[in-house]
PDB file of C-alpha atoms in Angstrom:
ATOM      1  CA  UNK E 111      11.031   0.446  15.766  1.00  0.00           C
ATOM      2  CA  UNK E 112      11.553   4.157  15.860  1.00  0.00           C
ATOM      3  CA  UNK E 113       9.759   5.805  18.581  1.00  0.00           C
ATOM      4  CA  UNK E 114       6.833   8.024  17.642  1.00  0.00           C
ATOM      5  CA  UNK E 115       7.436  11.642  18.603  1.00  0.00           C
ATOM      6  CA  UNK E 116       6.729  12.653  21.805  1.00  0.00           C
ATOM      7  CA  UNK E 117       4.946  15.300  20.753  1.00  0.00           C
ATOM      8  CA  UNK E 118       2.605  12.598  19.210  1.00  0.00           C
ATOM      9  CA  UNK E 119       2.326  10.988  22.360  1.00  0.00           C
ATOM     10  CA  UNK E 120       1.148  14.117  24.265  1.00  0.00           C
ATOM     11  CA  UNK E 121      -1.562  14.508  21.693  1.00  0.00           C
ATOM     12  CA  UNK E 122      -2.606  11.462  21.614  1.00  0.00           C
ATOM     13  CA  UNK E 123      -3.277  11.276  25.162  1.00  0.00           C
ATOM     14  CA  UNK E 124      -5.616  14.362  25.014  1.00  0.00           C
ATOM     15  CA  UNK E 125      -7.747  13.750  21.753  1.00  0.00           C
ATOM     16  CA  UNK E 126      -7.962  10.155  24.010  1.00  0.00           C
ATOM     17  CA  UNK E 127      -8.956  11.441  27.495  1.00  0.00           C
ATOM     18  CA  UNK E 128     -10.720  14.200  25.477  1.00  0.00           C
ATOM     19  CA  UNK E 129     -12.649  11.942  24.367  1.00  0.00           C
ATOM     20  CA  UNK E 130     -13.751   9.807  27.636  1.00  0.00           C
ATOM     21  CA  UNK E 131     -15.481  13.198  29.025  1.00  0.00           C
ATOM     22  CA  UNK E 132     -17.390  13.155  25.444  1.00  0.00           C
ATOM     23  CA  UNK E 133     -18.776   9.634  25.589  1.00  0.00           C
ATOM     24  CA  UNK E 134     -19.745   9.803  29.659  1.00  0.00           C
ATOM     25  CA  UNK E 135     -21.413  13.241  28.521  1.00  0.00           C
ATOM     26  CA  UNK E 136     -23.280  11.455  25.413  1.00  0.00           C
ATOM     27  CA  UNK E 137     -23.901   8.279  27.390  1.00  0.00           C
ATOM     28  CA  UNK E 138     -25.053  10.957  30.623  1.00  0.00           C
ATOM     29  CA  UNK E 139     -27.269  13.549  27.788  1.00  0.00           C
ATOM     30  CA  UNK E 140     -28.921  10.069  26.689  1.00  0.00           C
ATOM     31  CA  UNK E 141     -29.648   8.717  29.686  1.00  0.00           C
ATOM     32  CA  UNK E 142     -31.924  12.168  30.670  1.00  0.00           C
ATOM     33  CA  UNK E 143     -33.452  13.141  27.085  1.00  0.00           C
ATOM     34  CA  UNK E 144     -33.110  10.073  24.698  1.00  0.00           C
ATOM     35  CA  UNK E 145     -33.526   6.735  26.532  1.00  0.00           C
ATOM     36  CA  UNK E 146     -35.645   5.768  23.377  1.00  0.00           C
ATOM     37  CA  UNK E 147     -33.499   7.280  20.579  1.00  0.00           C
ATOM     38  CA  UNK E 148     -35.902  10.176  19.965  1.00  0.00           C
ATOM     39  CA  UNK E 149     -33.018  13.159  20.719  1.00  0.00           C
ATOM     40  CA  UNK E 150     -31.740  13.185  16.715  1.00  0.00           C
ATOM     41  CA  UNK E 151     -29.105  14.830  18.566  1.00  0.00           C
ATOM     42  CA  UNK E 152     -28.297  14.051  21.171  1.00  0.00           C
ATOM     43  CA  UNK E 153     -27.506  10.918  17.941  1.00  0.00           C
ATOM     44  CA  UNK E 154     -25.910  12.102  16.223  1.00  0.00           C
ATOM     45  CA  UNK E 155     -23.623  13.619  18.675  1.00  0.00           C
ATOM     46  CA  UNK E 156     -22.757  10.675  19.854  1.00  0.00           C
ATOM     47  CA  UNK E 157     -22.552   8.682  16.326  1.00  0.00           C
ATOM     48  CA  UNK E 158     -19.750  11.142  16.364  1.00  0.00           C
ATOM     49  CA  UNK E 159     -18.030  10.799  19.570  1.00  0.00           C
ATOM     50  CA  UNK E 160     -17.835   6.641  18.293  1.00  0.00           C
ATOM     51  CA  UNK E 161     -16.509   7.815  14.778  1.00  0.00           C
ATOM     52  CA  UNK E 162     -13.942   9.947  15.977  1.00  0.00           C
ATOM     53  CA  UNK E 163     -12.274   7.212  19.260  1.00  0.00           C
ATOM     54  CA  UNK E 164     -12.059   4.861  15.483  1.00  0.00           C
ATOM     55  CA  UNK E 165      -9.602   7.276  14.094  1.00  0.00           C
ATOM     56  CA  UNK E 166      -8.442   7.589  16.486  1.00  0.00           C
ATOM     57  CA  UNK E 167      -7.480   4.708  17.450  1.00  0.00           C
ATOM     58  CA  UNK E 168      -6.938   3.398  13.700  1.00  0.00           C
ATOM     59  CA  UNK E 169      -5.333   6.815  13.149  1.00  0.00           C
ATOM     60  CA  UNK E 170      -2.955   6.247  16.079  1.00  0.00           C
ATOM     61  CA  UNK E 171      -1.977   3.252  15.141  1.00  0.00           C
ATOM     62  CA  UNK E 172      -0.781   4.111  13.279  1.00  0.00           C
ATOM     63  CA  UNK E 173       0.921   7.179  13.652  1.00  0.00           C
ATOM     64  CA  UNK E 174       3.458   5.685  15.538  1.00  0.00           C
ATOM     65  CA  UNK E 175       4.062   2.766  13.798  1.00  0.00           C
ATOM     66  CA  UNK E 176       6.126   4.543  11.401  1.00  0.00           C
ATOM     67  CA  UNK E 177       6.279   5.401   6.924  1.00  0.00           C
ATOM     68  CA  UNK E 178       5.644   2.327   6.797  1.00  0.00           C
ATOM     69  CA  UNK E 179       2.512   1.881   8.661  1.00  0.00           C
ATOM     70  CA  UNK E 180       1.748   4.657   7.564  1.00  0.00           C
ATOM     71  CA  UNK E 181       1.578   4.506   4.002  1.00  0.00           C
ATOM     72  CA  UNK E 182      -0.721   1.022   4.688  1.00  0.00           C
ATOM     73  CA  UNK E 183      -3.030   2.679   6.107  1.00  0.00           C
ATOM     74  CA  UNK E 184      -3.664   5.210   3.741  1.00  0.00           C
ATOM     75  CA  UNK E 185      -2.876   2.878   0.830  1.00  0.00           C
ATOM     76  CA  UNK E 186      -6.495   0.441   2.945  1.00  0.00           C
ATOM     77  CA  UNK E 187      -7.829   3.539   3.220  1.00  0.00           C
ATOM     78  CA  UNK E 188      -8.005   4.675  -0.344  1.00  0.00           C
ATOM     79  CA  UNK E 189      -9.380   0.811  -1.019  1.00  0.00           C
ATOM     80  CA  UNK E 190     -11.895   1.430   1.292  1.00  0.00           C
ATOM     81  CA  UNK E 191     -12.954   4.493  -0.138  1.00  0.00           C
ATOM     82  CA  UNK E 192     -12.376   3.470  -4.057  1.00  0.00           C
ATOM     83  CA  UNK E 193     -14.590   1.040  -2.930  1.00  0.00           C
ATOM     84  CA  UNK E 194     -17.761   3.091  -1.257  1.00  0.00           C
ATOM     85  CA  UNK E 195     -17.405   5.875  -4.453  1.00  0.00           C
ATOM     86  CA  UNK E 196     -17.455   2.661  -7.705  1.00  0.00           C
ATOM     87  CA  UNK E 197     -20.060   1.477  -5.987  1.00  0.00           C
ATOM     88  CA  UNK E 198     -22.740   4.147  -6.452  1.00  0.00           C
ATOM     89  CA  UNK E 199     -21.336   5.610 -10.127  1.00  0.00           C
ATOM     90  CA  UNK E 200     -22.735   3.332 -13.160  1.00  0.00           C
ATOM     91  CA  UNK E 201     -20.541   0.919 -14.289  1.00  0.00           C
ATOM     92  CA  UNK E 202     -20.539  -1.706 -16.955  1.00  0.00           C
ATOM     93  CA  UNK E 203     -19.330  -5.692 -17.301  1.00  0.00           C
ATOM     94  CA  UNK E 204     -17.091  -3.330 -20.180  1.00  0.00           C
ATOM     95  CA  UNK E 205     -15.553  -1.093 -17.727  1.00  0.00           C
ATOM     96  CA  UNK E 206     -13.851  -4.313 -15.334  1.00  0.00           C
ATOM     97  CA  UNK E 207     -11.001  -4.010 -16.837  1.00  0.00           C
ATOM     98  CA  UNK E 208     -10.409  -0.290 -16.223  1.00  0.00           C
ATOM     99  CA  UNK E 209     -11.505  -0.916 -12.274  1.00  0.00           C
ATOM    100  CA  UNK E 210      -9.776  -3.761 -12.099  1.00  0.00           C
ATOM    101  CA  UNK E 211      -6.188  -1.747 -13.031  1.00  0.00           C
ATOM    102  CA  UNK E 212      -7.849   0.839 -10.681  1.00  0.00           C
ATOM    103  CA  UNK E 213      -7.911  -0.994  -7.855  1.00  0.00           C
ATOM    104  CA  UNK E 214      -5.011  -3.329  -8.402  1.00  0.00           C
ATOM    105  CA  UNK E 215      -2.582  -1.042 -10.540  1.00  0.00           C
ATOM    106  CA  UNK E 216      -2.616   2.581 -10.421  1.00  0.00           C
ATOM    107  CA  UNK E 217      -3.975   2.624  -6.311  1.00  0.00           C
ATOM    108  CA  UNK E 218      -1.022   0.871  -5.529  1.00  0.00           C
ATOM    109  CA  UNK E 219       1.713   2.417  -8.020  1.00  0.00           C
ATOM    110  CA  UNK E 220       0.585   6.369  -6.660  1.00  0.00           C
ATOM    111  CA  UNK E 221       1.164   4.767  -3.090  1.00  0.00           C
ATOM    112  CA  UNK E 222       5.149   3.159  -4.282  1.00  0.00           C
ATOM    113  CA  UNK E 223       5.427   6.804  -5.533  1.00  0.00           C
ATOM    114  CA  UNK E 224       4.783   8.223  -1.996  1.00  0.00           C
ATOM    115  CA  UNK E 225       7.198   5.561  -1.183  1.00  0.00           C
ATOM    116  CA  UNK E 226      10.202   6.251  -2.676  1.00  0.00           C
ATOM    117  CA  UNK E 227       9.726   9.977  -2.746  1.00  0.00           C
ATOM    118  CA  UNK E 228       9.136  10.428  -6.531  1.00  0.00           C
ATOM    119  CA  UNK E 229       7.381  13.429  -6.705  1.00  0.00           C
ATOM    120  CA  UNK E 230       7.729  14.096 -10.034  1.00  0.00           C
ATOM    121  CA  UNK E 231       5.818  11.674 -10.510  1.00  0.00           C
ATOM    122  CA  UNK E 232       3.013  11.075  -8.555  1.00  0.00           C
ATOM    123  CA  UNK E 233       2.231  13.865  -8.216  1.00  0.00           C
ATOM    124  CA  UNK E 234       0.753  13.912 -11.802  1.00  0.00           C
ATOM    125  CA  UNK E 235       0.792   9.695 -12.001  1.00  0.00           C
ATOM    126  CA  UNK E 236      -3.142  10.092 -11.616  1.00  0.00           C
ATOM    127  CA  UNK E 237      -4.269  12.961 -12.995  1.00  0.00           C
ATOM    128  CA  UNK E 238      -1.875  12.504 -16.078  1.00  0.00           C
ATOM    129  CA  UNK E 239      -1.314   8.780 -17.030  1.00  0.00           C
ATOM    130  CA  UNK E 240      -4.073   7.345 -14.730  1.00  0.00           C
ATOM    131  CA  UNK E 241      -6.698   9.788 -16.820  1.00  0.00           C
ATOM    132  CA  UNK E 242      -5.307   8.983 -19.624  1.00  0.00           C
ATOM    133  CA  UNK E 243      -5.159   5.262 -20.098  1.00  0.00           C
ATOM    134  CA  UNK E 244      -8.582   4.850 -18.251  1.00  0.00           C
ATOM    135  CA  UNK E 245     -10.587   5.958 -21.324  1.00  0.00           C
ATOM    136  CA  UNK E 246      -8.457   3.863 -23.738  1.00  0.00           C
ATOM    137  CA  UNK E 247      -8.882   1.229 -21.408  1.00  0.00           C
ATOM    138  CA  UNK E 248     -12.949   1.123 -21.797  1.00  0.00           C
ATOM    139  CA  UNK E 249     -12.336   2.381 -25.693  1.00  0.00           C
ATOM    140  CA  UNK E 250     -11.141  -1.090 -26.210  1.00  0.00           C
ATOM    141  CA  UNK E 251     -13.884  -3.713 -24.882  1.00  0.00           C
ATOM    142  CA  UNK E 252     -16.372  -1.241 -28.398  1.00  0.00           C
ATOM    143  CA  UNK E 253     -19.314  -0.847 -25.964  1.00  0.00           C
ATOM    144  CA  UNK E 254     -20.440   2.842 -26.284  1.00  0.00           C
ATOM    145  CA  UNK E 255     -23.567   3.275 -23.758  1.00  0.00           C
ATOM    146  CA  UNK E 256     -22.935   6.616 -21.726  1.00  0.00           C
ATOM    147  CA  UNK E 257     -19.030   6.186 -22.400  1.00  0.00           C
ATOM    148  CA  UNK E 258     -18.072   9.667 -21.325  1.00  0.00           C
ATOM    149  CA  UNK E 259     -19.871   9.681 -18.109  1.00  0.00           C
ATOM    150  CA  UNK E 260     -18.359   6.610 -17.147  1.00  0.00           C
ATOM    151  CA  UNK E 261     -15.497   7.474 -17.360  1.00  0.00           C
ATOM    152  CA  UNK E 262     -15.400  10.729 -16.168  1.00  0.00           C
ATOM    153  CA  UNK E 263     -16.563   8.969 -12.465  1.00  0.00           C
ATOM    154  CA  UNK E 264     -14.116   5.991 -12.660  1.00  0.00           C
ATOM    155  CA  UNK E 265     -11.593   9.594 -13.328  1.00  0.00           C
ATOM    156  CA  UNK E 266     -13.251  11.068 -10.313  1.00  0.00           C
ATOM    157  CA  UNK E 267     -13.205   8.475  -7.986  1.00  0.00           C
ATOM    158  CA  UNK E 268      -9.344   7.832  -8.175  1.00  0.00           C
ATOM    159  CA  UNK E 269      -9.005  11.361  -7.919  1.00  0.00           C
ATOM    160  CA  UNK E 270     -10.585  12.306  -4.762  1.00  0.00           C
ATOM    161  CA  UNK E 271     -10.054   8.372  -3.014  1.00  0.00           C
ATOM    162  CA  UNK E 272      -6.603   7.531  -4.034  1.00  0.00           C
ATOM    163  CA  UNK E 273      -4.332  10.618  -5.196  1.00  0.00           C
ATOM    164  CA  UNK E 274      -6.015  12.886  -2.053  1.00  0.00           C
ATOM    165  CA  UNK E 275      -5.729  11.063   0.284  1.00  0.00           C
ATOM    166  CA  UNK E 276      -1.911   9.617  -0.441  1.00  0.00           C
ATOM    167  CA  UNK E 277      -1.095  13.169   0.069  1.00  0.00           C
ATOM    168  CA  UNK E 278      -1.367  12.718   3.805  1.00  0.00           C
ATOM    169  CA  UNK E 279       1.296  10.096   3.689  1.00  0.00           C
ATOM    170  CA  UNK E 280       3.404  12.351   1.616  1.00  0.00           C
ATOM    171  CA  UNK E 281       4.058  14.909   4.284  1.00  0.00           C
ATOM    172  CA  UNK E 282       5.987  12.861   5.697  1.00  0.00           C
ATOM    173  CA  UNK E 283       7.918  13.148   2.447  1.00  0.00           C
ATOM    174  CA  UNK E 284       7.909  16.855   3.115  1.00  0.00           C
ATOM    175  CA  UNK E 285      12.383  18.500   3.940  1.00  0.00           C
ATOM    176  CA  UNK E 286      12.104  20.453   6.575  1.00  0.00           C
ATOM    177  CA  UNK E 287      14.767  22.294   8.390  1.00  0.00           C
ATOM    178  CA  UNK E 288      15.016  21.267  12.069  1.00  0.00           C
ATOM    179  CA  UNK E 289      11.508  19.129  11.812  1.00  0.00           C
ATOM    180  CA  UNK E 290      13.419  16.494  10.661  1.00  0.00           C
ATOM    181  CA  UNK E 291      12.595  13.036  12.360  1.00  0.00           C
ATOM    182  CA  UNK E 292       8.479  15.252  13.291  1.00  0.00           C
ATOM    183  CA  UNK E 293       6.555  14.952  10.106  1.00  0.00           C
ATOM    184  CA  UNK E 294       4.259  12.607  11.272  1.00  0.00           C
ATOM    185  CA  UNK E 295       2.451  15.103  13.347  1.00  0.00           C
ATOM    186  CA  UNK E 296       2.118  17.365  10.700  1.00  0.00           C
ATOM    187  CA  UNK E 297      -0.732  14.728   9.619  1.00  0.00           C
ATOM    188  CA  UNK E 298      -1.957  15.368  13.429  1.00  0.00           C
ATOM    189  CA  UNK E 299      -2.740  18.429  12.533  1.00  0.00           C
ATOM    190  CA  UNK E 300      -4.182  18.042   9.439  1.00  0.00           C
ATOM    191  CA  UNK E 301      -6.958  15.711  10.345  1.00  0.00           C
ATOM    192  CA  UNK E 302      -7.439  17.330  14.099  1.00  0.00           C
ATOM    193  CA  UNK E 303      -8.236  20.959  12.553  1.00  0.00           C
ATOM    194  CA  UNK E 304     -10.787  18.898   9.361  1.00  0.00           C
ATOM    195  CA  UNK E 305     -12.005  17.249  12.333  1.00  0.00           C
ATOM    196  CA  UNK E 306     -12.040  20.035  15.242  1.00  0.00           C
ATOM    197  CA  UNK E 307     -14.061  22.145  12.637  1.00  0.00           C
ATOM    198  CA  UNK E 308     -16.483  18.995  11.277  1.00  0.00           C
ATOM    199  CA  UNK E 309     -17.576  18.329  14.527  1.00  0.00           C
ATOM    200  CA  UNK E 310     -17.560  22.243  15.934  1.00  0.00           C
ATOM    201  CA  UNK E 311     -19.710  24.137  13.120  1.00  0.00           C
ATOM    202  CA  UNK E 312     -22.285  21.180  13.369  1.00  0.00           C
ATOM    203  CA  UNK E 313     -21.924  22.633  17.101  1.00  0.00           C
ATOM    204  CA  UNK E 314     -22.050  26.258  16.479  1.00  0.00           C
ATOM    205  CA  UNK E 315     -25.282  25.191  13.552  1.00  0.00           C
ATOM    206  CA  UNK E 316     -26.981  23.798  15.937  1.00  0.00           C
ATOM    207  CA  UNK E 317     -26.907  26.463  18.942  1.00  0.00           C
ATOM    208  CA  UNK E 318     -27.304  29.811  16.262  1.00  0.00           C
ATOM    209  CA  UNK E 319     -27.448  28.602  13.409  1.00  0.00           C
ATOM    210  CA  UNK E 320     -30.972  29.639  11.307  1.00  0.00           C
ATOM    211  CA  UNK E 321     -29.617  31.107   7.259  1.00  0.00           C
ATOM    212  CA  UNK E 322     -28.122  27.392   5.061  1.00  0.00           C
ATOM    213  CA  UNK E 323     -26.192  27.475   2.746  1.00  0.00           C
ATOM    214  CA  UNK E 324     -26.211  24.697   0.103  1.00  0.00           C
ATOM    215  CA  UNK E 325     -29.573  24.137   0.843  1.00  0.00           C
ATOM    216  CA  UNK E 326     -30.118  21.706  -1.527  1.00  0.00           C
ATOM    217  CA  UNK E 327     -27.014  20.133  -1.123  1.00  0.00           C
ATOM    218  CA  UNK E 328     -26.914  20.027   2.637  1.00  0.00           C
ATOM    219  CA  UNK E 329     -29.494  21.005   4.214  1.00  0.00           C
ATOM    220  CA  UNK E 330     -28.262  21.252   7.689  1.00  0.00           C
ATOM    221  CA  UNK E 331     -25.754  23.211   6.925  1.00  0.00           C
ATOM    222  CA  UNK E 332     -25.460  27.029   7.834  1.00  0.00           C
ATOM    223  CA  UNK E 333     -23.319  30.603   7.157  1.00  0.00           C
ATOM    224  CA  UNK E 334     -23.862  31.011  11.067  1.00  0.00           C
ATOM    225  CA  UNK E 335     -22.268  27.209  11.507  1.00  0.00           C
ATOM    226  CA  UNK E 336     -19.135  27.604   8.901  1.00  0.00           C
ATOM    227  CA  UNK E 337     -18.105  30.448  10.453  1.00  0.00           C
ATOM    228  CA  UNK E 338     -18.824  29.792  14.677  1.00  0.00           C
ATOM    229  CA  UNK E 339     -17.209  26.185  12.959  1.00  0.00           C
ATOM    230  CA  UNK E 340     -14.271  27.591  10.821  1.00  0.00           C
ATOM    231  CA  UNK E 341     -13.089  30.078  13.573  1.00  0.00           C
ATOM    232  CA  UNK E 342     -13.149  28.157  16.580  1.00  0.00           C
ATOM    233  CA  UNK E 343     -11.228  25.901  14.684  1.00  0.00           C
ATOM    234  CA  UNK E 344      -8.681  28.024  12.784  1.00  0.00           C
ATOM    235  CA  UNK E 345      -8.375  28.970  16.877  1.00  0.00           C
ATOM    236  CA  UNK E 346      -7.139  25.036  17.262  1.00  0.00           C
ATOM    237  CA  UNK E 347      -5.016  24.980  14.284  1.00  0.00           C
ATOM    238  CA  UNK E 348      -3.400  28.466  16.765  1.00  0.00           C
ATOM    239  CA  UNK E 349      -2.995  26.677  19.838  1.00  0.00           C
ATOM    240  CA  UNK E 350      -1.226  23.800  18.460  1.00  0.00           C
ATOM    241  CA  UNK E 351       1.361  25.527  16.934  1.00  0.00           C
ATOM    242  CA  UNK E 352       3.985  23.725  18.774  1.00  0.00           C
ATOM    243  CA  UNK E 353       3.526  20.237  17.189  1.00  0.00           C
ATOM    244  CA  UNK E 354       4.369  22.092  13.229  1.00  0.00           C
ATOM    245  CA  UNK E 355       7.253  23.187  12.464  1.00  0.00           C
ATOM    246  CA  UNK E 356       4.898  27.532  11.948  1.00  0.00           C
ATOM    247  CA  UNK E 357       4.314  29.728  14.573  1.00  0.00           C
ATOM    248  CA  UNK E 358       1.305  30.542  15.556  1.00  0.00           C
ATOM    249  CA  UNK E 359       0.037  32.880  13.549  1.00  0.00           C
ATOM    250  CA  UNK E 360       1.083  31.022  10.474  1.00  0.00           C
ATOM    251  CA  UNK E 361      -0.803  27.795  11.758  1.00  0.00           C
ATOM    252  CA  UNK E 362      -3.849  30.072  11.645  1.00  0.00           C
ATOM    253  CA  UNK E 363      -3.608  30.753   9.016  1.00  0.00           C
ATOM    254  CA  UNK E 364      -3.233  27.618   7.323  1.00  0.00           C
ATOM    255  CA  UNK E 365      -5.728  26.217   9.621  1.00  0.00           C
ATOM    256  CA  UNK E 366      -8.390  28.096   8.567  1.00  0.00           C
ATOM    257  CA  UNK E 367      -7.463  27.578   4.426  1.00  0.00           C
ATOM    258  CA  UNK E 368      -7.768  23.637   5.727  1.00  0.00           C
ATOM    259  CA  UNK E 369     -10.860  24.638   7.261  1.00  0.00           C
ATOM    260  CA  UNK E 370     -12.405  26.420   4.380  1.00  0.00           C
ATOM    261  CA  UNK E 371     -11.265  23.190   1.935  1.00  0.00           C
ATOM    262  CA  UNK E 372     -12.805  20.975   4.232  1.00  0.00           C
ATOM    263  CA  UNK E 373     -16.513  22.367   3.659  1.00  0.00           C
ATOM    264  CA  UNK E 374     -16.328  23.190   0.432  1.00  0.00           C
ATOM    265  CA  UNK E 375     -14.906  19.197  -0.420  1.00  0.00           C
ATOM    266  CA  UNK E 376     -17.860  18.338   2.161  1.00  0.00           C
ATOM    267  CA  UNK E 377     -20.290  19.899  -0.167  1.00  0.00           C
ATOM    268  CA  UNK E 378     -18.646  18.387  -2.581  1.00  0.00           C
ATOM    269  CA  UNK E 379     -19.154  15.059  -1.275  1.00  0.00           C
ATOM    270  CA  UNK E 380     -23.018  15.881  -0.833  1.00  0.00           C
ATOM    271  CA  UNK E 381     -23.511  16.686  -4.302  1.00  0.00           C
ATOM    272  CA  UNK E 382     -22.180  13.087  -5.815  1.00  0.00           C
ATOM    273  CA  UNK E 383     -24.215  11.443  -3.420  1.00  0.00           C
ATOM    274  CA  UNK E 384     -27.895  13.752  -4.378  1.00  0.00           C
ATOM    275  CA  UNK E 385     -26.815  12.534  -7.843  1.00  0.00           C
ATOM    276  CA  UNK E 386     -26.955   9.438  -7.214  1.00  0.00           C
ATOM    277  CA  UNK E 387     -29.806   9.824  -4.289  1.00  0.00           C
ATOM    278  CA  UNK E 388     -28.546   8.158  -1.215  1.00  0.00           C
ATOM    279  CA  UNK E 389     -27.796  10.063   2.439  1.00  0.00           C
ATOM    280  CA  UNK E 390     -24.525   8.343   2.816  1.00  0.00           C
ATOM    281  CA  UNK E 391     -21.622   6.259   0.986  1.00  0.00           C
ATOM    282  CA  UNK E 392     -22.165   3.510   3.043  1.00  0.00           C
ATOM    283  CA  UNK E 393     -22.445   1.526   6.855  1.00  0.00           C
ATOM    284  CA  UNK E 394     -19.418   1.670   8.000  1.00  0.00           C
ATOM    285  CA  UNK E 395     -20.847   3.572  11.276  1.00  0.00           C
ATOM    286  CA  UNK E 396     -23.496   2.180  13.027  1.00  0.00           C
ATOM    287  CA  UNK E 397     -26.476   4.997  12.220  1.00  0.00           C
ATOM    288  CA  UNK E 398     -23.324   7.638  10.426  1.00  0.00           C
ATOM    289  CA  UNK E 399     -22.449   6.767   6.901  1.00  0.00           C
ATOM    290  CA  UNK E 400     -19.656   5.277   4.984  1.00  0.00           C
ATOM    291  CA  UNK E 401     -15.733   5.740   5.172  1.00  0.00           C
ATOM    292  CA  UNK E 402     -16.368   8.818   2.566  1.00  0.00           C
ATOM    293  CA  UNK E 403     -19.099  10.264   5.379  1.00  0.00           C
ATOM    294  CA  UNK E 404     -15.884  10.807   7.758  1.00  0.00           C
ATOM    295  CA  UNK E 405     -13.061  11.685   5.014  1.00  0.00           C
ATOM    296  CA  UNK E 406     -14.451  14.053   2.605  1.00  0.00           C
ATOM    297  CA  UNK E 407     -13.130  17.069   4.673  1.00  0.00           C
ATOM    298  CA  UNK E 408     -10.177  15.162   5.156  1.00  0.00           C
ATOM    299  CA  UNK E 409      -9.730  14.243   1.174  1.00  0.00           C
ATOM    300  CA  UNK E 410      -9.720  17.972  -0.495  1.00  0.00           C
ATOM    301  CA  UNK E 411      -7.651  19.475   2.840  1.00  0.00           C
ATOM    302  CA  UNK E 412      -5.061  16.771   2.413  1.00  0.00           C
ATOM    303  CA  UNK E 413      -3.018  18.061  -0.986  1.00  0.00           C
ATOM    304  CA  UNK E 414      -3.391  21.545   0.065  1.00  0.00           C
ATOM    305  CA  UNK E 415      -1.920  20.851   2.676  1.00  0.00           C
ATOM    306  CA  UNK E 416       0.443  19.335   1.567  1.00  0.00           C
ATOM    307  CA  UNK E 417       1.837  22.286  -0.926  1.00  0.00           C
ATOM    308  CA  UNK E 418       1.309  25.325   1.266  1.00  0.00           C
ATOM    309  CA  UNK E 419       3.362  23.301   3.102  1.00  0.00           C
ATOM    310  CA  UNK E 420       6.289  22.105   1.223  1.00  0.00           C
ATOM    311  CA  UNK E 421       6.044  25.143  -0.729  1.00  0.00           C
ATOM    312  CA  UNK E 422       6.990  27.679   2.279  1.00  0.00           C
ATOM    313  CA  UNK E 423       9.394  25.765   3.576  1.00  0.00           C
ATOM    314  CA  UNK E 424      11.309  25.635   0.097  1.00  0.00           C
ATOM    315  CA  UNK E 425      10.777  29.599  -0.034  1.00  0.00           C
ATOM    316  CA  UNK E 426      11.613  30.299   2.968  1.00  0.00           C
TER     317      UNK E 426
END
């Protein structure tokens, strides 16, 4: 078994140490100000820390097991995300074949293409071939009631939950001069920056947030929270340049793009939830939503990060 890069061990140790401190602080705050669970801010903070524990442990195991473990892990993530998404769509009996193909053919094929590193096909397999196949299969069943809406929901479930997510393990296939065997650090960098942005936007929003950005979509998001969180997460990304092939300035610029795309991804996913009339995608984490609630920002930023990095090193 290939040993994980020393940088990964350092980063994981740092994250575990940070989570230990955060857990102690959260416990102390709950004992002092929210013993009966009445302080929503403290409860939300503790829920976020618990979700981080789960993500760091699972992600750490996957990253430490190498390329195979990472691809299998994110394939399972896609399956779980797709299940949550489809649960909230208006499916009918006529859609069952299309859904079966989505779960048991399209999803595995996409990750197999990632496994064999067939970039020319996995980059278009879902947005071209799967998008054309889904309406054909559904139309064959002859049910035309809300046909367009039903097909669009399935197509975008695949796009968000499978296509976007698969670009995280696809980072392992990038050929970066002088960075061989360390591509797993790109995944760590992406996840840390995105999740840091989510937490820091929440903290800044609670501290100084006043002007709401999209009150109908996400009432808790404020302009001050977004700016404070984006700049803070950009600084985090710049400080982590040493685990990437980027310079500090390049790491900062890419981090800012990741943060912005993650923010817009969160808004899009919030719009879908509001349209469905639900607060959370599921109940994976008690009091803190489902799998997609923790993954939404990563979904939109992963393909952008992948293609920026691929383009950057192809012309450098």
